[in-house]
Amino acid sequence: MTLWLKKIYLAVLEWIDYRTGVSDMIKDQLTEYRVPPKLNFWYSLGGLSLFIFGMQLVTGIFLLVYYVPSTDEAFESVQRIMVDIPYGWMIRSAHAAGSHSMIFVVILHMLSVLFMGSYKKPREITWLTGCALLFLTLGICFTGYLLPWSQLSFWATTVATNIPQPIPVAGPYIVRLIRGGETINPDTLNRFFALHVVVIPAVMLALAAAHMYLIRVLGISDPKKPDTDSGE
Ligand code: HEM
């Protein structure tokens, strides 16, 4: 880069920084953010869950460009993504692998928090928002499984949506509510699509923000004394 271009670049950066305070924020929240010494491997699993969630959002948006949410075209559109669209196979495989690994990592994160005792006072609400995130993670994977409208996704969803059936009185109503009818039908695909791409991701983003806020306010737990408030 020539010298004058570099000067303009630095002047623009300084101008933005002066008006937004972004470098102070990076210092406070990231580079000079203090955590207890000797944090172990298990403390990386929350961050890994967040990273996979971010990757799922990115790959999901790419898939949305070509996926068609209708019973006539869904299967064909997924085949097109796999065969005709450049790198479509890679994006779809990354999204599928991401969904499985997210469940695995989130459950491992929950177990580590449980066994290290970091859910204890004052982190009860962090734990509760985490529980909601786990259920939503399972929900987003469940609703996404139907979207390719293949034989496998159709029958797997038929079996899974039948689970509430034996609940006394309410069971059949719950099954009909989830399916939007007696069996899996085009309305099921529509509602699963809406839940998978709008409702669940939006609620998860809000809950993840609350989870992060609490972690920031209370501070990361100390592996030696988990039930302490190390926040400011
Ligand atoms: C999408 C799912 C989730 C994401 C993105 C996420 C993210 C995070 C991150 C980044 C941290 C800080 C680093 C760490 O301690 O690992 C954290 C901490 C924590 N998470 Fe999660 N989490 C998720 C699910 C859960 C679940 C299922 C639970 C429990 C039911 C949970 C309970 C907690 C608790 C109690 C802490 C505080 C740990 C401490 O201060 O040492 N989280 N989470």
PDB file of C-alpha atoms and ligand atoms in Angstrom:
ATOM      1  CA  MET A   1       0.000   0.000   0.000  1.00  0.00           C
ATOM      2  CA  THR A   2       1.410   3.429  -0.899  1.00  0.00           C
ATOM      3  CA  LEU A   3       2.135   5.856   1.944  1.00  0.00           C
ATOM      4  CA  TRP A   4      -0.700   8.310   1.253  1.00  0.00           C
ATOM      5  CA  LEU A   5      -3.256   5.476   0.975  1.00  0.00           C
ATOM      6  CA  LYS A   6      -2.075   4.153   4.345  1.00  0.00           C
ATOM      7  CA  LYS A   7      -2.416   7.660   5.874  1.00  0.00           C
ATOM      8  CA  ILE A   8      -6.005   8.006   4.593  1.00  0.00           C
ATOM      9  CA  TYR A   9      -6.817   4.504   5.885  1.00  0.00           C
ATOM     10  CA  LEU A  10      -5.464   5.305   9.382  1.00  0.00           C
ATOM     11  CA  ALA A  11      -7.226   8.700   9.440  1.00  0.00           C
ATOM     12  CA  VAL A  12     -10.571   7.039   8.573  1.00  0.00           C
ATOM     13  CA  LEU A  13     -10.039   4.394  11.272  1.00  0.00           C
ATOM     14  CA  GLU A  14      -9.208   7.102  13.841  1.00  0.00           C
ATOM     15  CA  TRP A  15     -12.277   9.100  12.796  1.00  0.00           C
ATOM     16  CA  ILE A  16     -14.567   6.057  13.258  1.00  0.00           C
ATOM     17  CA  ASP A  17     -12.912   5.116  16.555  1.00  0.00           C
ATOM     18  CA  TYR A  18     -13.220   8.638  18.016  1.00  0.00           C
ATOM     19  CA  ARG A  19     -16.951   8.671  17.271  1.00  0.00           C
ATOM     20  CA  THR A  20     -17.828   5.097  18.281  1.00  0.00           C
ATOM     21  CA  GLY A  21     -15.304   4.244  21.018  1.00  0.00           C
ATOM     22  CA  VAL A  22     -14.924   0.826  19.396  1.00  0.00           C
ATOM     23  CA  SER A  23     -11.267   0.277  20.385  1.00  0.00           C
ATOM     24  CA  ASP A  24     -12.044   1.000  24.078  1.00  0.00           C
ATOM     25  CA  MET A  25     -14.903  -1.500  23.876  1.00  0.00           C
ATOM     26  CA  ILE A  26     -12.615  -4.158  22.305  1.00  0.00           C
ATOM     27  CA  LYS A  27     -10.083  -3.517  25.106  1.00  0.00           C
ATOM     28  CA  ASP A  28     -12.711  -3.740  27.909  1.00  0.00           C
ATOM     29  CA  GLN A  29     -14.660  -6.693  26.517  1.00  0.00           C
ATOM     30  CA  LEU A  30     -12.004  -8.766  24.728  1.00  0.00           C
ATOM     31  CA  THR A  31      -8.264  -8.087  24.834  1.00  0.00           C
ATOM     32  CA  GLU A  32      -8.070  -6.834  28.447  1.00  0.00           C
ATOM     33  CA  TYR A  33     -11.108  -8.697  29.808  1.00  0.00           C
ATOM     34  CA  ARG A  34      -9.928 -10.454  32.934  1.00  0.00           C
ATOM     35  CA  VAL A  35     -10.918 -14.055  33.692  1.00  0.00           C
ATOM     36  CA  PRO A  36      -9.909 -16.295  36.615  1.00  0.00           C
ATOM     37  CA  PRO A  37      -6.495 -17.937  36.128  1.00  0.00           C
ATOM     38  CA  LYS A  38      -6.269 -21.642  35.138  1.00  0.00           C
ATOM     39  CA  LEU A  39      -9.526 -21.867  33.167  1.00  0.00           C
ATOM     40  CA  ASN A  40      -9.645 -25.401  31.749  1.00  0.00           C
ATOM     41  CA  PHE A  41     -10.734 -26.923  28.400  1.00  0.00           C
ATOM     42  CA  TRP A  42     -14.350 -27.246  29.575  1.00  0.00           C
ATOM     43  CA  TYR A  43     -14.704 -23.447  29.631  1.00  0.00           C
ATOM     44  CA  SER A  44     -14.253 -23.372  25.836  1.00  0.00           C
ATOM     45  CA  LEU A  45     -17.460 -25.315  25.122  1.00  0.00           C
ATOM     46  CA  GLY A  46     -19.852 -22.340  25.537  1.00  0.00           C
ATOM     47  CA  GLY A  47     -17.788 -20.329  23.048  1.00  0.00           C
ATOM     48  CA  LEU A  48     -17.691 -23.337  20.698  1.00  0.00           C
ATOM     49  CA  SER A  49     -21.509 -23.644  20.906  1.00  0.00           C
ATOM     50  CA  LEU A  50     -21.756 -19.956  20.003  1.00  0.00           C
ATOM     51  CA  PHE A  51     -19.343 -20.381  17.081  1.00  0.00           C
ATOM     52  CA  ILE A  52     -21.301 -23.356  15.652  1.00  0.00           C
ATOM     53  CA  PHE A  53     -24.575 -21.424  16.078  1.00  0.00           C
ATOM     54  CA  GLY A  54     -23.042 -18.541  14.078  1.00  0.00           C
ATOM     55  CA  MET A  55     -21.888 -20.968  11.355  1.00  0.00           C
ATOM     56  CA  GLN A  56     -25.392 -22.481  11.194  1.00  0.00           C
ATOM     57  CA  LEU A  57     -26.864 -19.006  10.635  1.00  0.00           C
ATOM     58  CA  VAL A  58     -24.399 -18.273   7.816  1.00  0.00           C
ATOM     59  CA  THR A  59     -24.737 -21.654   6.023  1.00  0.00           C
ATOM     60  CA  GLY A  60     -28.535 -21.557   6.585  1.00  0.00           C
ATOM     61  CA  ILE A  61     -28.795 -18.161   4.855  1.00  0.00           C
ATOM     62  CA  PHE A  62     -26.828 -19.543   1.858  1.00  0.00           C
ATOM     63  CA  LEU A  63     -29.144 -22.580   1.677  1.00  0.00           C
ATOM     64  CA  LEU A  64     -32.193 -20.289   1.755  1.00  0.00           C
ATOM     65  CA  VAL A  65     -31.107 -18.724  -1.531  1.00  0.00           C
ATOM     66  CA  TYR A  66     -31.955 -21.957  -3.421  1.00  0.00           C
ATOM     67  CA  TYR A  67     -34.253 -23.957  -1.101  1.00  0.00           C
ATOM     68  CA  VAL A  68     -37.967 -23.870  -2.048  1.00  0.00           C
ATOM     69  CA  PRO A  69     -40.348 -24.546   0.882  1.00  0.00           C
ATOM     70  CA  SER A  70     -43.118 -26.378  -0.965  1.00  0.00           C
ATOM     71  CA  THR A  71     -43.980 -30.074  -1.038  1.00  0.00           C
ATOM     72  CA  ASP A  72     -43.722 -30.076  -4.869  1.00  0.00           C
ATOM     73  CA  GLU A  73     -40.289 -28.488  -5.051  1.00  0.00           C
ATOM     74  CA  ALA A  74     -38.458 -28.932  -1.721  1.00  0.00           C
ATOM     75  CA  PHE A  75     -36.841 -32.275  -2.576  1.00  0.00           C
ATOM     76  CA  GLU A  76     -35.834 -31.140  -6.095  1.00  0.00           C
ATOM     77  CA  SER A  77     -34.396 -27.880  -4.759  1.00  0.00           C
ATOM     78  CA  VAL A  78     -32.207 -29.766  -2.262  1.00  0.00           C
ATOM     79  CA  GLN A  79     -30.996 -32.092  -5.062  1.00  0.00           C
ATOM     80  CA  ARG A  80     -30.173 -28.993  -7.117  1.00  0.00           C
ATOM     81  CA  ILE A  81     -28.171 -27.558  -4.193  1.00  0.00           C
ATOM     82  CA  MET A  82     -26.228 -30.832  -3.936  1.00  0.00           C
ATOM     83  CA  VAL A  83     -25.563 -31.371  -7.655  1.00  0.00           C
ATOM     84  CA  ASP A  84     -25.866 -28.154  -9.691  1.00  0.00           C
ATOM     85  CA  ILE A  85     -25.082 -25.212  -7.423  1.00  0.00           C
ATOM     86  CA  PRO A  86     -21.313 -24.550  -7.072  1.00  0.00           C
ATOM     87  CA  TYR A  87     -20.196 -25.596  -3.566  1.00  0.00           C
ATOM     88  CA  GLY A  88     -23.852 -26.266  -2.652  1.00  0.00           C
ATOM     89  CA  TRP A  89     -22.909 -29.760  -1.444  1.00  0.00           C
ATOM     90  CA  MET A  90     -20.300 -28.200   0.840  1.00  0.00           C
ATOM     91  CA  ILE A  91     -22.703 -25.668   2.380  1.00  0.00           C
ATOM     92  CA  ARG A  92     -25.432 -28.282   2.886  1.00  0.00           C
ATOM     93  CA  SER A  93     -23.023 -30.822   4.396  1.00  0.00           C
ATOM     94  CA  ALA A  94     -21.576 -28.146   6.696  1.00  0.00           C
ATOM     95  CA  HIS A  95     -25.119 -27.225   7.821  1.00  0.00           C
ATOM     96  CA  ALA A  96     -26.008 -30.890   8.485  1.00  0.00           C
ATOM     97  CA  ALA A  97     -22.728 -31.638  10.301  1.00  0.00           C
ATOM     98  CA  GLY A  98     -23.096 -28.350  12.228  1.00  0.00           C
ATOM     99  CA  SER A  99     -26.536 -29.319  13.512  1.00  0.00           C
ATOM    100  CA  HIS A 100     -25.301 -32.670  14.851  1.00  0.00           C
ATOM    101  CA  SER A 101     -22.172 -31.222  16.398  1.00  0.00           C
ATOM    102  CA  MET A 102     -24.134 -28.359  17.967  1.00  0.00           C
ATOM    103  CA  ILE A 103     -26.338 -30.794  19.903  1.00  0.00           C
ATOM    104  CA  PHE A 104     -23.248 -32.717  21.013  1.00  0.00           C
ATOM    105  CA  VAL A 105     -21.291 -29.611  22.085  1.00  0.00           C
ATOM    106  CA  VAL A 106     -24.239 -27.900  23.837  1.00  0.00           C
ATOM    107  CA  ILE A 107     -24.976 -31.065  25.868  1.00  0.00           C
ATOM    108  CA  LEU A 108     -21.281 -31.392  26.745  1.00  0.00           C
ATOM    109  CA  HIS A 109     -21.239 -27.698  27.782  1.00  0.00           C
ATOM    110  CA  MET A 110     -24.283 -28.282  29.991  1.00  0.00           C
ATOM    111  CA  LEU A 111     -22.729 -31.368  31.611  1.00  0.00           C
ATOM    112  CA  SER A 112     -19.448 -29.546  32.249  1.00  0.00           C
ATOM    113  CA  VAL A 113     -21.285 -26.619  33.880  1.00  0.00           C
ATOM    114  CA  LEU A 114     -23.242 -29.154  35.963  1.00  0.00           C
ATOM    115  CA  PHE A 115     -20.225 -31.166  37.135  1.00  0.00           C
ATOM    116  CA  MET A 116     -18.080 -28.093  37.857  1.00  0.00           C
ATOM    117  CA  GLY A 117     -20.960 -26.635  39.894  1.00  0.00           C
ATOM    118  CA  SER A 118     -20.887 -23.307  38.005  1.00  0.00           C
ATOM    119  CA  TYR A 119     -24.709 -23.262  37.790  1.00  0.00           C
ATOM    120  CA  LYS A 120     -24.852 -22.411  41.519  1.00  0.00           C
ATOM    121  CA  LYS A 121     -25.677 -19.004  43.036  1.00  0.00           C
ATOM    122  CA  PRO A 122     -25.420 -16.383  41.488  1.00  0.00           C
ATOM    123  CA  ARG A 123     -25.638 -18.150  38.071  1.00  0.00           C
ATOM    124  CA  GLU A 124     -29.129 -19.711  38.310  1.00  0.00           C
ATOM    125  CA  ILE A 125     -30.592 -17.525  35.531  1.00  0.00           C
ATOM    126  CA  THR A 126     -27.578 -18.251  33.288  1.00  0.00           C
ATOM    127  CA  TRP A 127     -28.406 -21.952  33.778  1.00  0.00           C
ATOM    128  CA  LEU A 128     -32.126 -21.395  33.037  1.00  0.00           C
ATOM    129  CA  THR A 129     -31.438 -19.428  29.838  1.00  0.00           C
ATOM    130  CA  GLY A 130     -29.039 -22.271  28.942  1.00  0.00           C
ATOM    131  CA  CYS A 131     -31.813 -24.873  29.451  1.00  0.00           C
ATOM    132  CA  ALA A 132     -34.077 -22.897  27.115  1.00  0.00           C
ATOM    133  CA  LEU A 133     -31.216 -22.721  24.567  1.00  0.00           C
ATOM    134  CA  LEU A 134     -30.794 -26.502  24.742  1.00  0.00           C
ATOM    135  CA  PHE A 135     -34.513 -27.132  24.076  1.00  0.00           C
ATOM    136  CA  LEU A 136     -34.465 -24.650  21.205  1.00  0.00           C
ATOM    137  CA  THR A 137     -31.337 -26.301  19.766  1.00  0.00           C
ATOM    138  CA  LEU A 138     -33.208 -29.621  19.761  1.00  0.00           C
ATOM    139  CA  GLY A 139     -36.273 -27.872  18.274  1.00  0.00           C
ATOM    140  CA  ILE A 140     -34.335 -26.215  15.457  1.00  0.00           C
ATOM    141  CA  CYS A 141     -32.713 -29.548  14.501  1.00  0.00           C
ATOM    142  CA  PHE A 142     -36.076 -31.338  14.642  1.00  0.00           C
ATOM    143  CA  THR A 143     -37.855 -28.777  12.422  1.00  0.00           C
ATOM    144  CA  GLY A 144     -34.922 -28.643   9.964  1.00  0.00           C
ATOM    145  CA  TYR A 145     -34.984 -32.414   9.476  1.00  0.00           C
ATOM    146  CA  LEU A 146     -38.342 -32.282   7.662  1.00  0.00           C
ATOM    147  CA  LEU A 147     -37.338 -29.548   5.210  1.00  0.00           C
ATOM    148  CA  PRO A 148     -35.677 -31.776   2.498  1.00  0.00           C
ATOM    149  CA  TRP A 149     -39.086 -33.541   2.247  1.00  0.00           C
ATOM    150  CA  SER A 150     -37.385 -36.896   1.599  1.00  0.00           C
ATOM    151  CA  GLN A 151     -38.815 -40.297   2.592  1.00  0.00           C
ATOM    152  CA  LEU A 152     -36.470 -40.322   5.571  1.00  0.00           C
ATOM    153  CA  SER A 153     -37.462 -36.869   6.808  1.00  0.00           C
ATOM    154  CA  PHE A 154     -41.174 -37.560   6.221  1.00  0.00           C
ATOM    155  CA  TRP A 155     -41.237 -40.828   8.184  1.00  0.00           C
ATOM    156  CA  ALA A 156     -38.854 -39.674  10.912  1.00  0.00           C
ATOM    157  CA  THR A 157     -41.113 -36.650  11.507  1.00  0.00           C
ATOM    158  CA  THR A 158     -44.187 -38.893  11.450  1.00  0.00           C
ATOM    159  CA  VAL A 159     -42.685 -41.053  14.213  1.00  0.00           C
ATOM    160  CA  ALA A 160     -41.360 -38.114  16.284  1.00  0.00           C
ATOM    161  CA  THR A 161     -44.582 -36.083  16.116  1.00  0.00           C
ATOM    162  CA  ASN A 162     -46.470 -39.166  17.326  1.00  0.00           C
ATOM    163  CA  ILE A 163     -44.612 -39.136  20.665  1.00  0.00           C
ATOM    164  CA  PRO A 164     -47.133 -36.879  22.538  1.00  0.00           C
ATOM    165  CA  GLN A 165     -50.066 -39.083  21.360  1.00  0.00           C
ATOM    166  CA  PRO A 166     -50.328 -41.196  24.601  1.00  0.00           C
ATOM    167  CA  ILE A 167     -50.592 -38.090  26.864  1.00  0.00           C
ATOM    168  CA  PRO A 168     -54.063 -38.339  28.463  1.00  0.00           C
ATOM    169  CA  VAL A 169     -56.700 -35.987  26.960  1.00  0.00           C
ATOM    170  CA  ALA A 170     -54.279 -33.442  25.442  1.00  0.00           C
ATOM    171  CA  GLY A 171     -52.116 -35.921  23.441  1.00  0.00           C
ATOM    172  CA  PRO A 172     -54.122 -36.064  20.165  1.00  0.00           C
ATOM    173  CA  TYR A 173     -54.597 -32.251  20.199  1.00  0.00           C
ATOM    174  CA  ILE A 174     -50.854 -31.672  20.640  1.00  0.00           C
ATOM    175  CA  VAL A 175     -50.081 -34.029  17.735  1.00  0.00           C
ATOM    176  CA  ARG A 176     -52.617 -32.232  15.514  1.00  0.00           C
ATOM    177  CA  LEU A 177     -51.245 -28.846  16.558  1.00  0.00           C
ATOM    178  CA  ILE A 178     -47.667 -29.806  15.653  1.00  0.00           C
ATOM    179  CA  ARG A 179     -48.679 -31.413  12.336  1.00  0.00           C
ATOM    180  CA  GLY A 180     -51.361 -28.944  11.333  1.00  0.00           C
ATOM    181  CA  GLY A 181     -53.596 -31.941  10.517  1.00  0.00           C
ATOM    182  CA  GLU A 182     -53.995 -35.644  11.149  1.00  0.00           C
ATOM    183  CA  THR A 183     -50.865 -36.623   9.212  1.00  0.00           C
ATOM    184  CA  ILE A 184     -47.747 -34.848   7.934  1.00  0.00           C
ATOM    185  CA  ASN A 185     -48.989 -32.595   5.129  1.00  0.00           C
ATOM    186  CA  PRO A 186     -48.012 -29.387   3.233  1.00  0.00           C
ATOM    187  CA  ASP A 187     -49.060 -27.256   6.241  1.00  0.00           C
ATOM    188  CA  THR A 188     -46.591 -29.190   8.416  1.00  0.00           C
ATOM    189  CA  LEU A 189     -43.797 -28.237   6.028  1.00  0.00           C
ATOM    190  CA  ASN A 190     -44.903 -24.583   6.100  1.00  0.00           C
ATOM    191  CA  ARG A 191     -45.012 -24.336   9.877  1.00  0.00           C
ATOM    192  CA  PHE A 192     -41.743 -26.232  10.335  1.00  0.00           C
ATOM    193  CA  PHE A 193     -40.115 -23.914   7.780  1.00  0.00           C
ATOM    194  CA  ALA A 194     -41.355 -20.788   9.615  1.00  0.00           C
ATOM    195  CA  LEU A 195     -40.183 -22.179  12.966  1.00  0.00           C
ATOM    196  CA  HIS A 196     -36.807 -23.277  11.565  1.00  0.00           C
ATOM    197  CA  VAL A 197     -35.813 -20.094   9.733  1.00  0.00           C
ATOM    198  CA  VAL A 198     -37.545 -17.306  11.682  1.00  0.00           C
ATOM    199  CA  VAL A 199     -39.106 -18.064  15.049  1.00  0.00           C
ATOM    200  CA  ILE A 200     -36.537 -20.358  16.701  1.00  0.00           C
ATOM    201  CA  PRO A 201     -33.398 -18.519  15.428  1.00  0.00           C
ATOM    202  CA  ALA A 202     -34.840 -15.157  16.587  1.00  0.00           C
ATOM    203  CA  VAL A 203     -35.668 -16.478  20.073  1.00  0.00           C
ATOM    204  CA  MET A 204     -32.271 -18.218  20.259  1.00  0.00           C
ATOM    205  CA  LEU A 205     -30.458 -14.987  19.341  1.00  0.00           C
ATOM    206  CA  ALA A 206     -32.312 -13.108  22.094  1.00  0.00           C
ATOM    207  CA  LEU A 207     -31.629 -15.859  24.659  1.00  0.00           C
ATOM    208  CA  ALA A 208     -27.967 -16.167  23.645  1.00  0.00           C
ATOM    209  CA  ALA A 209     -27.642 -12.376  24.119  1.00  0.00           C
ATOM    210  CA  ALA A 210     -29.190 -12.688  27.617  1.00  0.00           C
ATOM    211  CA  HIS A 211     -26.880 -15.660  28.389  1.00  0.00           C
ATOM    212  CA  MET A 212     -23.804 -13.614  27.321  1.00  0.00           C
ATOM    213  CA  TYR A 213     -24.999 -10.543  29.222  1.00  0.00           C
ATOM    214  CA  LEU A 214     -25.302 -12.579  32.435  1.00  0.00           C
ATOM    215  CA  ILE A 215     -21.873 -14.145  31.924  1.00  0.00           C
ATOM    216  CA  ARG A 216     -20.422 -10.658  31.431  1.00  0.00           C
ATOM    217  CA  VAL A 217     -22.213  -9.190  34.483  1.00  0.00           C
ATOM    218  CA  LEU A 218     -21.478 -12.097  36.858  1.00  0.00           C
ATOM    219  CA  GLY A 219     -18.052 -12.932  35.443  1.00  0.00           C
ATOM    220  CA  ILE A 220     -16.821 -16.420  34.523  1.00  0.00           C
ATOM    221  CA  SER A 221     -16.898 -18.781  37.511  1.00  0.00           C
ATOM    222  CA  ASP A 222     -13.632 -19.643  39.217  1.00  0.00           C
ATOM    223  CA  PRO A 223     -12.943 -23.399  38.759  1.00  0.00           C
ATOM    224  CA  LYS A 224     -11.792 -23.534  42.409  1.00  0.00           C
ATOM    225  CA  LYS A 225     -14.765 -21.619  43.900  1.00  0.00           C
ATOM    226  CA  PRO A 226     -17.618 -21.830  41.343  1.00  0.00           C
ATOM    227  CA  ASP A 227     -20.284 -20.275  43.583  1.00  0.00           C
ATOM    228  CA  THR A 228     -18.742 -16.797  43.639  1.00  0.00           C
ATOM    229  CA  ASP A 229     -19.580 -13.598  41.805  1.00  0.00           C
ATOM    230  CA  SER A 230     -16.418 -12.586  39.961  1.00  0.00           C
ATOM    231  CA  GLY A 231     -18.143  -9.786  37.980  1.00  0.00           C
ATOM    232  CA  GLU A 232     -17.537  -6.088  38.550  1.00  0.00           C
TER     233      GLU A 232
HETATM  234  C1  HEM B   1     -26.807 -22.488  22.201  1.00  0.00           C
HETATM  235  C2  HEM B   1     -26.420 -22.892  23.377  1.00  0.00           C
HETATM  236  C3  HEM B   1     -25.420 -22.217  24.301  1.00  0.00           C
HETATM  237  C4  HEM B   1     -24.491 -21.246  24.045  1.00  0.00           C
HETATM  238  C5  HEM B   1     -24.216 -20.565  22.704  1.00  0.00           C
HETATM  239  C6  HEM B   1     -23.794 -20.969  25.283  1.00  0.00           C
HETATM  240  C7  HEM B   1     -22.737 -20.071  25.416  1.00  0.00           C
HETATM  241  C8  HEM B   1     -22.004 -19.895  26.584  1.00  0.00           C
HETATM  242  C9  HEM B   1     -20.745 -19.190  26.711  1.00  0.00           C
HETATM  243  C10 HEM B   1     -20.004 -18.519  25.546  1.00  0.00           C
HETATM  244  C11 HEM B   1     -20.352 -19.247  28.001  1.00  0.00           C
HETATM  245  C12 HEM B   1     -19.058 -18.664  28.633  1.00  0.00           C
HETATM  246  C13 HEM B   1     -17.898 -19.625  28.475  1.00  0.00           C
HETATM  247  C14 HEM B   1     -18.071 -20.934  29.210  1.00  0.00           C
HETATM  248  O1  HEM B   1     -18.138 -20.937  30.465  1.00  0.00           O
HETATM  249  O2  HEM B   1     -18.192 -21.966  28.518  1.00  0.00           O
HETATM  250  C15 HEM B   1     -21.375 -19.964  28.736  1.00  0.00           C
HETATM  251  C16 HEM B   1     -21.400 -20.170  30.104  1.00  0.00           C
HETATM  252  C17 HEM B   1     -22.422 -20.786  30.824  1.00  0.00           C
HETATM  253  N1  HEM B   1     -23.454 -21.511  30.269  1.00  0.00           N
HETATM  254 FE1  HEM B   1     -23.876 -21.635  28.297  1.00  0.00          FE
HETATM  255  N2  HEM B   1     -24.342 -21.733  26.286  1.00  0.00           N
HETATM  256  C18 HEM B   1     -25.326 -22.522  25.715  1.00  0.00           C
HETATM  257  C19 HEM B   1     -26.081 -23.499  26.377  1.00  0.00           C
HETATM  258  C20 HEM B   1     -26.079 -23.701  27.746  1.00  0.00           C
HETATM  259  C21 HEM B   1     -26.822 -24.749  28.437  1.00  0.00           C
HETATM  260  C22 HEM B   1     -27.655 -25.810  27.742  1.00  0.00           C
HETATM  261  C23 HEM B   1     -26.598 -24.559  29.778  1.00  0.00           C
HETATM  262  C24 HEM B   1     -27.173 -25.328  30.944  1.00  0.00           C
HETATM  263  C25 HEM B   1     -28.388 -25.787  30.992  1.00  0.00           C
HETATM  264  C26 HEM B   1     -25.715 -23.415  29.932  1.00  0.00           C
HETATM  265  C27 HEM B   1     -25.290 -22.884  31.145  1.00  0.00           C
HETATM  266  C28 HEM B   1     -24.219 -22.018  31.296  1.00  0.00           C
HETATM  267  C29 HEM B   1     -23.706 -21.548  32.566  1.00  0.00           C
HETATM  268  C30 HEM B   1     -24.275 -21.850  33.978  1.00  0.00           C
HETATM  269  C31 HEM B   1     -22.573 -20.772  32.270  1.00  0.00           C
HETATM  270  C32 HEM B   1     -21.665 -20.032  33.278  1.00  0.00           C
HETATM  271  C33 HEM B   1     -20.428 -20.881  33.463  1.00  0.00           C
HETATM  272  C34 HEM B   1     -19.382 -20.172  34.277  1.00  0.00           C
HETATM  273  O3  HEM B   1     -19.515 -19.005  34.608  1.00  0.00           O
HETATM  274  O4  HEM B   1     -18.392 -20.849  34.544  1.00  0.00           O
HETATM  275  N3  HEM B   1     -25.397 -22.940  28.691  1.00  0.00           N
HETATM  276  N4  HEM B   1     -22.356 -20.366  27.861  1.00  0.00           N
END
